[in-house]
């Protein structure tokens, strides 16, 4: 057997292992579904999330890091598209709940704004670049076989423990807007949607310009 | 299925998708998740949950502190997979990526290259853990879901993520590459 054949053999093996894994994952899904459909949903949405991230090489770290590091904005533009589409989808869902008089879902993701946002964002940004992966990227790469990201995960866990114990302090000090800002409360539903999409569009154009500038 | 068909079937899983395809699919996943679970996607609340559990088990930290974090992070109090469904989803992310990598024959067990890489991973993880727990979220929960939910906090977090990434990039060039 020459090297090429060995390689092909390896491919076939991995593919077969993948099919076995798929069958096992679906069996777990059926078990969870019988237990409670919502639990099966969390399971399957996680699998889909990981699958999409791996297959499309979608990386939030690269999106925020590469414009300055390599000048490439391809991933950045991908993330901007995701932000725009999710904004439209979420706003449609939220508006539907609003006009039908139901509780708007996901409003606990409207976080307070304060020094915790600034410091948290900055050190998260530093951490993800030096570790080469954020929370989702790290989980995805563990699945791809990167042992190093098990170390990142351990560090993440210890950092979380420290942060949890300081959370009370951060939420009582230097908190500027305690209840957060839901943009439609400020600009109206349509106004907020237009403003946000315009900002995303502007960033998209900036990303294209930035990459063109690098090529010159 | 004969050999040729099998090969064709295999090839279908091989090519990477474009970033835009990824963006579209992730957005669909976000919207379905919002409707079904009444919450956007998030990851790090699971880490907070287990950090709290471990701390409680080891016996340091006050009991009412647990309540504060639960309330601040917006947990739902509910067998381990039932108790914290975000953990189950995170496990799904790992296995979904493994599935994708296997089907495309891209799975490789990658060794840790050096002590330097080990330090960078541990320190990076530590910073991300601390940052995400005080800002209540990561690139997914606070940034992607935050902005998608039209929360100003998502934009502020994103701006400083960018600032952090700039600093991180400088550190990377100075110490690691």
mmCIF file of C-alpha atoms in Angstrom, chain B residues 33-133:
data_model
loop_
_atom_site.group_PDB
_atom_site.id
_atom_site.type_symbol
_atom_site.label_atom_id
_atom_site.label_comp_id
_atom_site.label_asym_id
_atom_site.label_seq_id
_atom_site.Cartn_x
_atom_site.Cartn_y
_atom_site.Cartn_z
ATOM 1 C CA UNK B 33 -33.393 28.932 19.972
ATOM 2 C CA UNK B 34 -34.995 32.209 21.033
ATOM 3 C CA UNK B 35 -38.456 30.912 20.150
ATOM 4 C CA UNK B 36 -38.082 27.430 21.664
ATOM 5 C CA UNK B 37 -36.089 28.206 24.815
ATOM 6 C CA UNK B 38 -37.206 31.833 25.180
ATOM 7 C CA UNK B 39 -33.533 32.777 25.415
ATOM 8 C CA UNK B 40 -30.792 33.440 22.846
ATOM 9 C CA UNK B 41 -27.678 31.254 22.676
ATOM 10 C CA UNK B 42 -25.161 31.531 25.492
ATOM 11 C CA UNK B 43 -22.312 29.388 26.746
ATOM 12 C CA UNK B 44 -20.601 30.701 29.833
ATOM 13 C CA UNK B 45 -23.536 30.550 32.257
ATOM 14 C CA UNK B 46 -22.831 26.803 32.374
ATOM 15 C CA UNK B 47 -19.254 27.430 33.524
ATOM 16 C CA UNK B 48 -20.520 29.821 36.203
ATOM 17 C CA UNK B 49 -23.014 27.242 37.324
ATOM 18 C CA UNK B 50 -20.432 24.486 37.791
ATOM 19 C CA UNK B 51 -17.902 26.857 39.364
ATOM 20 C CA UNK B 52 -20.569 27.711 41.937
ATOM 21 C CA UNK B 53 -21.456 24.079 42.487
ATOM 22 C CA UNK B 54 -17.819 23.147 43.010
ATOM 23 C CA UNK B 55 -17.313 26.036 45.385
ATOM 24 C CA UNK B 56 -20.365 25.026 47.356
ATOM 25 C CA UNK B 57 -19.127 21.438 47.441
ATOM 26 C CA UNK B 58 -15.685 22.474 48.663
ATOM 27 C CA UNK B 59 -17.393 24.588 51.293
ATOM 28 C CA UNK B 60 -16.070 28.094 50.788
ATOM 29 C CA UNK B 61 -18.272 30.987 49.811
ATOM 30 C CA UNK B 62 -21.467 31.916 51.590
ATOM 31 C CA UNK B 63 -24.816 30.372 50.676
ATOM 32 C CA UNK B 64 -26.537 33.694 49.961
ATOM 33 C CA UNK B 65 -23.748 34.481 47.533
ATOM 34 C CA UNK B 66 -25.062 31.625 45.373
ATOM 35 C CA UNK B 67 -28.438 33.350 45.273
ATOM 36 C CA UNK B 68 -26.841 36.615 44.162
ATOM 37 C CA UNK B 69 -25.024 34.977 41.276
ATOM 38 C CA UNK B 70 -28.075 32.963 40.286
ATOM 39 C CA UNK B 71 -30.085 36.124 40.130
ATOM 40 C CA UNK B 72 -27.426 38.184 38.332
ATOM 41 C CA UNK B 73 -26.686 35.548 35.732
ATOM 42 C CA UNK B 74 -30.353 34.807 35.185
ATOM 43 C CA UNK B 75 -30.230 31.061 35.871
ATOM 44 C CA UNK B 76 -33.297 28.945 35.904
ATOM 45 C CA UNK B 77 -33.340 26.704 38.962
ATOM 46 C CA UNK B 78 -34.295 23.324 37.802
ATOM 47 C CA UNK B 79 -30.150 14.834 37.080
ATOM 48 C CA UNK B 80 -27.310 17.079 35.808
ATOM 49 C CA UNK B 81 -28.580 17.584 32.273
ATOM 50 C CA UNK B 82 -31.913 18.726 33.566
ATOM 51 C CA UNK B 83 -30.383 21.074 36.069
ATOM 52 C CA UNK B 84 -28.245 22.994 33.618
ATOM 53 C CA UNK B 85 -29.329 22.635 30.030
ATOM 54 C CA UNK B 86 -26.655 25.031 28.780
ATOM 55 C CA UNK B 87 -24.078 22.443 29.882
ATOM 56 C CA UNK B 88 -25.830 19.854 27.746
ATOM 57 C CA UNK B 89 -25.751 22.249 24.790
ATOM 58 C CA UNK B 90 -22.040 22.954 25.355
ATOM 59 C CA UNK B 91 -21.352 19.220 25.310
ATOM 60 C CA UNK B 92 -23.323 19.174 22.070
ATOM 61 C CA UNK B 93 -21.028 21.850 20.595
ATOM 62 C CA UNK B 94 -17.966 19.681 21.285
ATOM 63 C CA UNK B 95 -19.579 16.539 19.844
ATOM 64 C CA UNK B 96 -21.117 18.383 16.881
ATOM 65 C CA UNK B 97 -17.671 19.731 15.982
ATOM 66 C CA UNK B 98 -16.211 16.244 16.418
ATOM 67 C CA UNK B 99 -18.881 14.836 14.100
ATOM 68 C CA UNK B 100 -18.183 17.503 11.479
ATOM 69 C CA UNK B 101 -14.418 16.952 11.736
ATOM 70 C CA UNK B 102 -14.763 13.160 11.407
ATOM 71 C CA UNK B 103 -17.097 13.308 8.418
ATOM 72 C CA UNK B 104 -14.639 15.619 6.651
ATOM 73 C CA UNK B 105 -11.635 13.553 7.812
ATOM 74 C CA UNK B 106 -10.249 16.605 9.590
ATOM 75 C CA UNK B 107 -10.003 15.139 13.066
ATOM 76 C CA UNK B 108 -6.414 15.222 14.371
ATOM 77 C CA UNK B 109 -5.255 14.790 17.920
ATOM 78 C CA UNK B 110 -3.028 17.837 18.270
ATOM 79 C CA UNK B 111 -0.321 17.742 20.906
ATOM 80 C CA UNK B 112 0.564 20.702 23.073
ATOM 81 C CA UNK B 113 3.496 22.314 21.278
ATOM 82 C CA UNK B 114 5.424 24.027 24.029
ATOM 83 C CA UNK B 115 5.425 25.331 27.567
ATOM 84 C CA UNK B 116 4.853 28.767 26.136
ATOM 85 C CA UNK B 117 1.688 27.619 24.380
ATOM 86 C CA UNK B 118 0.523 25.960 27.591
ATOM 87 C CA UNK B 119 1.033 29.169 29.571
ATOM 88 C CA UNK B 120 -0.749 31.244 26.930
ATOM 89 C CA UNK B 121 -3.725 28.867 26.912
ATOM 90 C CA UNK B 122 -3.993 28.793 30.717
ATOM 91 C CA UNK B 123 -3.625 32.572 31.057
ATOM 92 C CA UNK B 124 -5.971 33.255 28.143
ATOM 93 C CA UNK B 125 -8.560 30.939 29.655
ATOM 94 C CA UNK B 126 -8.207 32.589 33.036
ATOM 95 C CA UNK B 127 -8.728 36.071 31.558
ATOM 96 C CA UNK B 128 -11.730 34.907 29.533
ATOM 97 C CA UNK B 129 -13.252 33.193 32.566
ATOM 98 C CA UNK B 130 -12.921 36.281 34.717
ATOM 99 C CA UNK B 131 -14.052 38.642 31.969
ATOM 100 C CA UNK B 132 -17.083 36.619 30.995
ATOM 101 C CA UNK B 133 -18.262 36.137 34.560
#
